[in-house]
Coordinates of C-alpha atoms in Angstrom, one line a residue:
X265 CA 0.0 0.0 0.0
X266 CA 1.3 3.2 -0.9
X267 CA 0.5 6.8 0.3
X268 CA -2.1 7.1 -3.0
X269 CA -3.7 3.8 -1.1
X270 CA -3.8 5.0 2.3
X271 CA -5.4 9.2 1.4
X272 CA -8.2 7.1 -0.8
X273 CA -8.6 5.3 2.7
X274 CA -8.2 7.7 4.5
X275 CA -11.3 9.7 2.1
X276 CA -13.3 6.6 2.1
X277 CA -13.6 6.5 5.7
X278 CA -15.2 9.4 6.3
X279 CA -17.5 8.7 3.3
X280 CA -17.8 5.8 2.2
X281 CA -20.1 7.1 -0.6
X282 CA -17.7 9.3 -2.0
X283 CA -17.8 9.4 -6.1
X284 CA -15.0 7.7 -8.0
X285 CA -15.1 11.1 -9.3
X286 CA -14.2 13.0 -6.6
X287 CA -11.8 10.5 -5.2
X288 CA -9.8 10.8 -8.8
X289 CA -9.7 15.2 -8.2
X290 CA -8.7 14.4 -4.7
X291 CA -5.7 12.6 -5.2
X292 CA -4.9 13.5 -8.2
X293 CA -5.7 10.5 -10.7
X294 CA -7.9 9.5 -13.2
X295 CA -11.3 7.7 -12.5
X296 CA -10.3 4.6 -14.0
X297 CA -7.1 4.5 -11.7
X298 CA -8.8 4.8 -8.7
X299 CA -11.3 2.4 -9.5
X300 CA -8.6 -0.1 -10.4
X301 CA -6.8 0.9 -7.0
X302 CA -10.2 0.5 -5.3
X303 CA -10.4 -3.0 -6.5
X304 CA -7.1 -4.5 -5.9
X305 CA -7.9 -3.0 -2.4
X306 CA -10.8 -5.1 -1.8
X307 CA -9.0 -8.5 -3.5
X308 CA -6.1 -8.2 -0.9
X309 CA -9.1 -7.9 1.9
X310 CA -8.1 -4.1 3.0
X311 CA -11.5 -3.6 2.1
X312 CA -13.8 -5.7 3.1
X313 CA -17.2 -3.8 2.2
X314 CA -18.6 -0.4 2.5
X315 CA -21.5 -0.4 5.1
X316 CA -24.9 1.5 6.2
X317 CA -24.3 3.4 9.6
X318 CA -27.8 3.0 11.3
X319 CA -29.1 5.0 14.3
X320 CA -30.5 2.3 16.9
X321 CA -32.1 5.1 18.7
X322 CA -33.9 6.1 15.9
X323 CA -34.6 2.1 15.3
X324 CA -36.7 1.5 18.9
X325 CA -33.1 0.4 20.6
X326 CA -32.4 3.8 23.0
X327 CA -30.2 1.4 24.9
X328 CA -26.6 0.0 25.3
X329 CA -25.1 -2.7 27.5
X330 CA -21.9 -3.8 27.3
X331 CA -22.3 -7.5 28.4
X332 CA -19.6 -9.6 29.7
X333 CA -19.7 -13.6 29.2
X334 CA -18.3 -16.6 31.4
X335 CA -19.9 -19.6 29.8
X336 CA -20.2 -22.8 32.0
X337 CA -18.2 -25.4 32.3
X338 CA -18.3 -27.5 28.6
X339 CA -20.9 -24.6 27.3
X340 CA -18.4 -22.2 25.5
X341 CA -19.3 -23.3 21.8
X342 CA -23.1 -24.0 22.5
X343 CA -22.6 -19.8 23.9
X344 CA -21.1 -19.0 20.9
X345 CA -23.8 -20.2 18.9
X346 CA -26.3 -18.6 20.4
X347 CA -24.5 -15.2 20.8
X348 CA -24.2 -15.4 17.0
X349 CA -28.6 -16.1 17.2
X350 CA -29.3 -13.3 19.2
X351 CA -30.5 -10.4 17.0
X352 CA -29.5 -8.0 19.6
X353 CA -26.3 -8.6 19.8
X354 CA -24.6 -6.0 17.7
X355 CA -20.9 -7.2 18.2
X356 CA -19.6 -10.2 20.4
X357 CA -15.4 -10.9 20.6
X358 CA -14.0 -13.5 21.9
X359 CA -11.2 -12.6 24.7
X360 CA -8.8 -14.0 27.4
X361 CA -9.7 -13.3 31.2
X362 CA -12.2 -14.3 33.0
X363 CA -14.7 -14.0 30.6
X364 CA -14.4 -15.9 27.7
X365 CA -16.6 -12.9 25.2
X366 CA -17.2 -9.4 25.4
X367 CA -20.9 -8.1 23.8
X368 CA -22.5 -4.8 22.5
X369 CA -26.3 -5.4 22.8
X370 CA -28.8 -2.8 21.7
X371 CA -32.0 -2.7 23.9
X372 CA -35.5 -1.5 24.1
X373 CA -35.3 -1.4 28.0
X374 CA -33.7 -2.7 31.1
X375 CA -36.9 -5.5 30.7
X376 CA -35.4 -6.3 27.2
X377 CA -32.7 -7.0 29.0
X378 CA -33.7 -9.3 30.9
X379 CA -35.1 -10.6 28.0
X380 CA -31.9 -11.1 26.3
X381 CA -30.2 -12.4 28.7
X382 CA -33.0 -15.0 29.7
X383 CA -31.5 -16.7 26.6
X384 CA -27.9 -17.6 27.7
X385 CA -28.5 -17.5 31.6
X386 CA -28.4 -21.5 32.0
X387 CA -25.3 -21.9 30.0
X388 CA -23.3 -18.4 31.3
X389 CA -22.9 -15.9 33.7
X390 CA -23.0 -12.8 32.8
X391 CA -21.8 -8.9 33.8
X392 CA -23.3 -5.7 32.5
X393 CA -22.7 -2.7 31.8
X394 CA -25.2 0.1 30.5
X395 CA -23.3 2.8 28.4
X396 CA -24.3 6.2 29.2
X397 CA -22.2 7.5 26.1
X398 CA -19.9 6.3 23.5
X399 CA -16.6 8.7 24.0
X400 CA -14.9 7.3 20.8
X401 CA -17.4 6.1 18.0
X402 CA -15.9 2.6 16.1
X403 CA -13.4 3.9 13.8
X404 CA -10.8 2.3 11.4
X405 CA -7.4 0.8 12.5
X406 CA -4.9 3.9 12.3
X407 CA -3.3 4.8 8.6
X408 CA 0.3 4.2 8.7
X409 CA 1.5 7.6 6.7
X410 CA 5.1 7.0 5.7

């Protein structure tokens, strides 16, 4: 990846809608070129799609929690599954510690909650955490400018 690469990158990540066009008169290239850049992006997986931001507020979901996983002993796949069922679950790692994943859930209420976690309470305990606010929104990894 060159410095060309990482400014279309860099445009493309704070809008992901951009036109070819403009990308071109930005860095300096013809349309064609970027759009060849642009794909030989996405074959070597820097790219892996250009997404839809959606407000969950907006969507019925004014809530947050940050839940924290410890499945039971011999449970930890049969978790996983169903973390990867629940519709709620925005985004789920996998870490070390004592919990074995880390989720973002979007919630209607502290009921819904309840709710959701219903689901996983004979095979996990659980932690949460509501967020009050989200200091630093998901961005991408850093661009190495060289």
């Amino acid at each position: 990846m060159d410095q060309t690469d990482q400014e279309l990158l860099r445009l493309l990540s704070v809008d992901a809608r951009m036109s070819l066009k403009s990308l071109a008169d930005e860095v300096g290239m013809s349309s064609p070129a970027v759009a060849e850049r642009l794909q030989k992006l996405q074959e070597n997986d820097v790219i892996r799609a250009f997404t839809l931001d959606l407000n969950a507020e907006a969507m019925g979901y004014p809530m947050v929690a940050i839940v924290r996983i410890r499945p039971l002993p011999g449970k930890l796949l049969a978790v996983e599954r169903l973390l990867q069922e629940i519709p709620e679950v925005a985004e789920c790692d996998r870490v070390t510690g004592d919990d074995c994943f880390v989720a973002r859930v979007y919630l209607r209420s502290i009921q819904h909650l309840d709710e959701v976690l219903n689901r996983i309470i004979d095979k996990a305990q659980t932690s949460t955490s509501i967020v009050k606010s989200q200091v630093v929104k998901r961005r991408p990894a850093p661009f190495v400018m060289e």
